[in-house]
């Protein structure tokens, strides 16, 4: 055999070895599939997923301001742990604007790999996502995940009443907010602001059922009494518990907070932000590693430090992996949490569009 022919044989053998599946303990492993629908399906082990993600080297996120839900710490922990650069685009984008950004950047290396979305936007755009079931999939409640793995909840909260105990006693119900001399606020216009809309919906709950007219009527009575105010001036604010709890922590004085938080008994309205992987993700392995991190015990506890409620809370409590110190800071909720379905949201939004301005203004 000539020297040139020998070189060709060596080259072919080398290429074949590089393309073949790696072995572990003499056992051949399946090739890495960066478009996998689960860890087992595409990577076999976390180490192999990490290896594939590191080769990509980058993850692009959208709509994640570093001051929101402890994302500064979450992003930095992920980047330091796995050696992957995280690039954030349009940090102040809302859920629909995240989708719009992906449409605008489709096909470019700058397109987002992952999304952090409200449930309604995720459901409406499910065809744009790549299915992937994280390792902790079984711990996520069925109502907070798509059966195919197109989207799944990561964190959320319960609607609450934050109040100044120097000016008002703890409201036992939303109806108790109708009180002379006690100013009340929503975090915006419910026709335009999702959290304000949810505040009206929480006030509308009656035995676990939604009655939009009930919520509108409550705030109409508060307005007629001259007590509907702005959050910065109000004695009580109807808002998500993670935001009201953050206000309480910020206002703490000598271990006696000037702001306290309560969730009315049997009127627990819940809402969760969901995660999704773009089917056009430029960095598909890094995207899957990101979701594994967010839904891991570590990632879930990082959300908890921002007073958000992890979707895997129940399973983590059972296994003793939930951060008990952080969890103890959350307000107590009594009763079964209600999560509005998309049809319920649509019906309620239609009612408010017709009646809110007339009744409340």
mmCIF file with all atom_site columns, N, CA, C and O in Angstrom, residues 215-239:
data_model
loop_
_atom_site.group_PDB
_atom_site.id
_atom_site.type_symbol
_atom_site.label_atom_id
_atom_site.label_alt_id
_atom_site.label_comp_id
_atom_site.label_asym_id
_atom_site.label_entity_id
_atom_site.label_seq_id
_atom_site.pdbx_PDB_ins_code
_atom_site.Cartn_x
_atom_site.Cartn_y
_atom_site.Cartn_z
_atom_site.occupancy
_atom_site.B_iso_or_equiv
_atom_site.pdbx_formal_charge
_atom_site.auth_seq_id
_atom_site.auth_comp_id
_atom_site.auth_asym_id
_atom_site.auth_atom_id
_atom_site.pdbx_PDB_model_num
ATOM 1   N N  . UNK A 1 215 ? -66.725 41.367 40.333 1.00 0.00 ? 215 UNK A N  1
ATOM 2   C CA . UNK A 1 215 ? -65.493 42.121 40.504 1.00 0.00 ? 215 UNK A CA 1
ATOM 3   C C  . UNK A 1 215 ? -65.639 43.568 40.080 1.00 0.00 ? 215 UNK A C  1
ATOM 4   O O  . UNK A 1 215 ? -65.167 44.489 40.758 1.00 0.00 ? 215 UNK A O  1
ATOM 5   N N  . UNK A 1 216 ? -66.284 43.798 38.952 1.00 0.00 ? 216 UNK A N  1
ATOM 6   C CA . UNK A 1 216 ? -66.491 45.168 38.468 1.00 0.00 ? 216 UNK A CA 1
ATOM 7   C C  . UNK A 1 216 ? -67.337 45.958 39.462 1.00 0.00 ? 216 UNK A C  1
ATOM 8   O O  . UNK A 1 216 ? -67.049 47.123 39.779 1.00 0.00 ? 216 UNK A O  1
ATOM 9   N N  . UNK A 1 217 ? -68.365 45.324 39.989 1.00 0.00 ? 217 UNK A N  1
ATOM 10  C CA . UNK A 1 217 ? -69.246 45.990 40.954 1.00 0.00 ? 217 UNK A CA 1
ATOM 11  C C  . UNK A 1 217 ? -68.491 46.398 42.213 1.00 0.00 ? 217 UNK A C  1
ATOM 12  O O  . UNK A 1 217 ? -68.716 47.493 42.751 1.00 0.00 ? 217 UNK A O  1
ATOM 13  N N  . UNK A 1 218 ? -67.573 45.536 42.675 1.00 0.00 ? 218 UNK A N  1
ATOM 14  C CA . UNK A 1 218 ? -66.804 45.857 43.871 1.00 0.00 ? 218 UNK A CA 1
ATOM 15  C C  . UNK A 1 218 ? -65.991 47.133 43.675 1.00 0.00 ? 218 UNK A C  1
ATOM 16  O O  . UNK A 1 218 ? -66.010 48.051 44.509 1.00 0.00 ? 218 UNK A O  1
ATOM 17  N N  . UNK A 1 219 ? -65.285 47.205 42.567 1.00 0.00 ? 219 UNK A N  1
ATOM 18  C CA . UNK A 1 219 ? -64.447 48.383 42.340 1.00 0.00 ? 219 UNK A CA 1
ATOM 19  C C  . UNK A 1 219 ? -65.275 49.614 41.971 1.00 0.00 ? 219 UNK A C  1
ATOM 20  O O  . UNK A 1 219 ? -64.845 50.745 42.224 1.00 0.00 ? 219 UNK A O  1
ATOM 21  N N  . UNK A 1 220 ? -66.455 49.409 41.430 1.00 0.00 ? 220 UNK A N  1
ATOM 22  C CA . UNK A 1 220 ? -67.362 50.532 41.175 1.00 0.00 ? 220 UNK A CA 1
ATOM 23  C C  . UNK A 1 220 ? -67.803 51.146 42.502 1.00 0.00 ? 220 UNK A C  1
ATOM 24  O O  . UNK A 1 220 ? -67.877 52.379 42.645 1.00 0.00 ? 220 UNK A O  1
ATOM 25  N N  . UNK A 1 221 ? -68.064 50.304 43.503 1.00 0.00 ? 221 UNK A N  1
ATOM 26  C CA . UNK A 1 221 ? -68.465 50.809 44.819 1.00 0.00 ? 221 UNK A CA 1
ATOM 27  C C  . UNK A 1 221 ? -67.306 51.543 45.493 1.00 0.00 ? 221 UNK A C  1
ATOM 28  O O  . UNK A 1 221 ? -67.508 52.585 46.142 1.00 0.00 ? 221 UNK A O  1
ATOM 29  N N  . UNK A 1 222 ? -66.093 51.031 45.319 1.00 0.00 ? 222 UNK A N  1
ATOM 30  C CA . UNK A 1 222 ? -64.922 51.711 45.883 1.00 0.00 ? 222 UNK A CA 1
ATOM 31  C C  . UNK A 1 222 ? -64.734 53.071 45.211 1.00 0.00 ? 222 UNK A C  1
ATOM 32  O O  . UNK A 1 222 ? -64.442 54.076 45.875 1.00 0.00 ? 222 UNK A O  1
ATOM 33  N N  . UNK A 1 223 ? -64.946 53.103 43.906 1.00 0.00 ? 223 UNK A N  1
ATOM 34  C CA . UNK A 1 223 ? -64.805 54.359 43.165 1.00 0.00 ? 223 UNK A CA 1
ATOM 35  C C  . UNK A 1 223 ? -65.879 55.363 43.608 1.00 0.00 ? 223 UNK A C  1
ATOM 36  O O  . UNK A 1 223 ? -65.587 56.555 43.823 1.00 0.00 ? 223 UNK A O  1
ATOM 37  N N  . UNK A 1 224 ? -67.113 54.919 43.751 1.00 0.00 ? 224 UNK A N  1
ATOM 38  C CA . UNK A 1 224 ? -68.196 55.820 44.171 1.00 0.00 ? 224 UNK A CA 1
ATOM 39  C C  . UNK A 1 224 ? -67.951 56.391 45.565 1.00 0.00 ? 224 UNK A C  1
ATOM 40  O O  . UNK A 1 224 ? -68.354 57.519 45.876 1.00 0.00 ? 224 UNK A O  1
ATOM 41  N N  . UNK A 1 225 ? -67.256 55.609 46.403 1.00 0.00 ? 225 UNK A N  1
ATOM 42  C CA . UNK A 1 225 ? -66.934 56.084 47.743 1.00 0.00 ? 225 UNK A CA 1
ATOM 43  C C  . UNK A 1 225 ? -65.737 57.027 47.753 1.00 0.00 ? 225 UNK A C  1
ATOM 44  O O  . UNK A 1 225 ? -65.373 57.571 48.800 1.00 0.00 ? 225 UNK A O  1
ATOM 45  N N  . UNK A 1 226 ? -65.143 57.240 46.573 1.00 0.00 ? 226 UNK A N  1
ATOM 46  C CA . UNK A 1 226 ? -63.998 58.138 46.466 1.00 0.00 ? 226 UNK A CA 1
ATOM 47  C C  . UNK A 1 226 ? -62.707 57.546 46.990 1.00 0.00 ? 226 UNK A C  1
ATOM 48  O O  . UNK A 1 226 ? -61.758 58.286 47.295 1.00 0.00 ? 226 UNK A O  1
ATOM 49  N N  . UNK A 1 227 ? -62.637 56.233 47.081 1.00 0.00 ? 227 UNK A N  1
ATOM 50  C CA . UNK A 1 227 ? -61.496 55.570 47.690 1.00 0.00 ? 227 UNK A CA 1
ATOM 51  C C  . UNK A 1 227 ? -60.586 54.858 46.695 1.00 0.00 ? 227 UNK A C  1
ATOM 52  O O  . UNK A 1 227 ? -59.619 54.204 47.103 1.00 0.00 ? 227 UNK A O  1
ATOM 53  N N  . UNK A 1 228 ? -60.876 54.923 45.400 1.00 0.00 ? 228 UNK A N  1
ATOM 54  C CA . UNK A 1 228 ? -60.006 54.281 44.405 1.00 0.00 ? 228 UNK A CA 1
ATOM 55  C C  . UNK A 1 228 ? -58.825 55.203 44.145 1.00 0.00 ? 228 UNK A C  1
ATOM 56  O O  . UNK A 1 228 ? -58.990 56.349 43.721 1.00 0.00 ? 228 UNK A O  1
ATOM 57  N N  . UNK A 1 229 ? -57.618 54.713 44.400 1.00 0.00 ? 229 UNK A N  1
ATOM 58  C CA . UNK A 1 229 ? -56.427 55.556 44.382 1.00 0.00 ? 229 UNK A CA 1
ATOM 59  C C  . UNK A 1 229 ? -55.333 54.955 43.499 1.00 0.00 ? 229 UNK A C  1
ATOM 60  O O  . UNK A 1 229 ? -55.571 54.011 42.747 1.00 0.00 ? 229 UNK A O  1
ATOM 61  N N  . UNK A 1 230 ? -54.131 55.517 43.621 1.00 0.00 ? 230 UNK A N  1
ATOM 62  C CA . UNK A 1 230 ? -52.947 55.013 42.928 1.00 0.00 ? 230 UNK A CA 1
ATOM 63  C C  . UNK A 1 230 ? -52.104 54.208 43.923 1.00 0.00 ? 230 UNK A C  1
ATOM 64  O O  . UNK A 1 230 ? -52.101 54.497 45.123 1.00 0.00 ? 230 UNK A O  1
ATOM 65  N N  . UNK A 1 231 ? -51.367 53.181 43.459 1.00 0.00 ? 231 UNK A N  1
ATOM 66  C CA . UNK A 1 231 ? -50.613 52.314 44.374 1.00 0.00 ? 231 UNK A CA 1
ATOM 67  C C  . UNK A 1 231 ? -49.695 53.053 45.337 1.00 0.00 ? 231 UNK A C  1
ATOM 68  O O  . UNK A 1 231 ? -49.590 52.686 46.512 1.00 0.00 ? 231 UNK A O  1
ATOM 69  N N  . UNK A 1 232 ? -49.027 54.087 44.854 1.00 0.00 ? 232 UNK A N  1
ATOM 70  C CA . UNK A 1 232 ? -48.078 54.790 45.717 1.00 0.00 ? 232 UNK A CA 1
ATOM 71  C C  . UNK A 1 232 ? -48.746 55.610 46.817 1.00 0.00 ? 232 UNK A C  1
ATOM 72  O O  . UNK A 1 232 ? -48.103 56.021 47.784 1.00 0.00 ? 232 UNK A O  1
ATOM 73  N N  . UNK A 1 233 ? -50.063 55.837 46.701 1.00 0.00 ? 233 UNK A N  1
ATOM 74  C CA . UNK A 1 233 ? -50.771 56.637 47.705 1.00 0.00 ? 233 UNK A CA 1
ATOM 75  C C  . UNK A 1 233 ? -51.810 55.839 48.489 1.00 0.00 ? 233 UNK A C  1
ATOM 76  O O  . UNK A 1 233 ? -52.385 56.341 49.453 1.00 0.00 ? 233 UNK A O  1
ATOM 77  N N  . UNK A 1 234 ? -52.046 54.608 48.114 1.00 0.00 ? 234 UNK A N  1
ATOM 78  C CA . UNK A 1 234 ? -53.133 53.829 48.700 1.00 0.00 ? 234 UNK A CA 1
ATOM 79  C C  . UNK A 1 234 ? -52.741 53.133 50.004 1.00 0.00 ? 234 UNK A C  1
ATOM 80  O O  . UNK A 1 234 ? -51.575 52.781 50.223 1.00 0.00 ? 234 UNK A O  1
ATOM 81  N N  . UNK A 1 235 ? -53.742 52.923 50.856 1.00 0.00 ? 235 UNK A N  1
ATOM 82  C CA . UNK A 1 235 ? -53.535 52.183 52.105 1.00 0.00 ? 235 UNK A CA 1
ATOM 83  C C  . UNK A 1 235 ? -53.587 50.681 51.858 1.00 0.00 ? 235 UNK A C  1
ATOM 84  O O  . UNK A 1 235 ? -53.125 49.888 52.685 1.00 0.00 ? 235 UNK A O  1
ATOM 85  N N  . UNK A 1 236 ? -54.150 50.277 50.720 1.00 0.00 ? 236 UNK A N  1
ATOM 86  C CA . UNK A 1 236 ? -54.193 48.859 50.357 1.00 0.00 ? 236 UNK A CA 1
ATOM 87  C C  . UNK A 1 236 ? -54.084 48.726 48.848 1.00 0.00 ? 236 UNK A C  1
ATOM 88  O O  . UNK A 1 236 ? -54.658 49.530 48.102 1.00 0.00 ? 236 UNK A O  1
ATOM 89  N N  . UNK A 1 237 ? -53.352 47.719 48.409 1.00 0.00 ? 237 UNK A N  1
ATOM 90  C CA . UNK A 1 237 ? -53.115 47.494 46.978 1.00 0.00 ? 237 UNK A CA 1
ATOM 91  C C  . UNK A 1 237 ? -53.408 46.038 46.637 1.00 0.00 ? 237 UNK A C  1
ATOM 92  O O  . UNK A 1 237 ? -52.882 45.117 47.275 1.00 0.00 ? 237 UNK A O  1
ATOM 93  N N  . UNK A 1 238 ? -54.255 45.820 45.645 1.00 0.00 ? 238 UNK A N  1
ATOM 94  C CA . UNK A 1 238 ? -54.552 44.476 45.159 1.00 0.00 ? 238 UNK A CA 1
ATOM 95  C C  . UNK A 1 238 ? -53.534 44.148 44.069 1.00 0.00 ? 238 UNK A C  1
ATOM 96  O O  . UNK A 1 238 ? -53.516 44.780 43.014 1.00 0.00 ? 238 UNK A O  1
ATOM 97  N N  . UNK A 1 239 ? -52.670 43.178 44.337 1.00 0.00 ? 239 UNK A N  1
ATOM 98  C CA . UNK A 1 239 ? -51.594 42.858 43.395 1.00 0.00 ? 239 UNK A CA 1
ATOM 99  C C  . UNK A 1 239 ? -51.094 41.446 43.691 1.00 0.00 ? 239 UNK A C  1
ATOM 100 O O  . UNK A 1 239 ? -51.474 40.824 44.685 1.00 0.00 ? 239 UNK A O  1
#
